[in-house]
Amino acid sequence: MKLLQIVVLSLFVVQPLFAGTISGSVRAQGKDAAGDGADGGSYASKRLKFAERINYDEIHPFIIYIQGKVPGAVIATPREAIRQKDAMFVPHVLPVMVGTAVEFPNDDPIFHNVYSKTDGSEFDLGLYKKGEQAHAYTFEKPGEVDIFCSIHARMNCIVLVLENPYFAVSDSHGHYSITNVPPGKYTLVAWQERLPKDTKIIEVPPTGNVPNINFVLGPKNLPRY
């Protein structure tokens, strides 16, 4: 009887026989001496003195993911949600796997609209407000999908559609961890919407973890002063 119970339970637990954890940190870095002065130009004019400059220390989150398809990966397509709250999309960035349906519930007592013009992922969910049925869209094509509200200018978000379940969102300190990764050689990508992405080739051994895979993202090909 006990053997039968073990066999039955094993049918519902689908995991790689061996798996590792990839971990590390990601941070953003701007160009040195890009502020006021001879190197960075002058902000003294009335038109430019209120120009808001990026604080690279405050940029987050980062998405870290394995690029492409992973043989033997456990495929699951859960239902996710991006809420419309205080005339904003929350979260602003959502990584999902191909085939995932994302709902867009409206928590505001005003109408919102959800639409995208991204090639291959065009949709328009129409107008609806709090209390009405949340509309959803299933993302079938990998890549970045830009989403907007046709009524409110500052409402926008990104769904990052990936080809496998091995991805993570960094915490407020830039730390991340991707668990249960099957053994193999992979291209690991660090992504942030405002910065060029970066990649590293890594190898997950049959036993053990892959720590300290760190990234520094920043603008590239800037002029040298």
C-alpha angles and dihedrals in degrees: 000000000000090000090053091051091052092050092049093048091049090060090065098043110075112176137140111269089232125024139167140199124241113204141164141109140279129205137172125236129188129202116287117247094017094136133085116324142058094317101043101033130244125301094182098105120098090242095055109028092089094045105130113230124208118259100214091193089065098049112117162184110042125196116220118191145157110253121237132352121332116213111235094014116155104247117215128161108196123182113256133188140217110192126214103222131158088355092301135103111243118231099026092206125032124182114206138166123252110276096031118138114220121201121208106204116188113226094176127091089231132075120270132182129210120204143147134201095188111135111261094010103063115150143146118203095189129224125317139145141206114315095027124108112282111244121224142196129202114224110218103163125069118239143061116320117196114210129193144175113237091214105045120053098208096047109106138128141170130234110201106205113204135189099229139028096247103105139107141196114229121238124238090279094051096254120142140176130194111195137197095024113168117237114273148095115285145172108240116204130201112201136185125168096233099042139057110265122242132210138205130189109231137173124215109207123220088255129024139031137279108230133176098034096155132178136196113199124195146137115297134207094025117162117267115234 
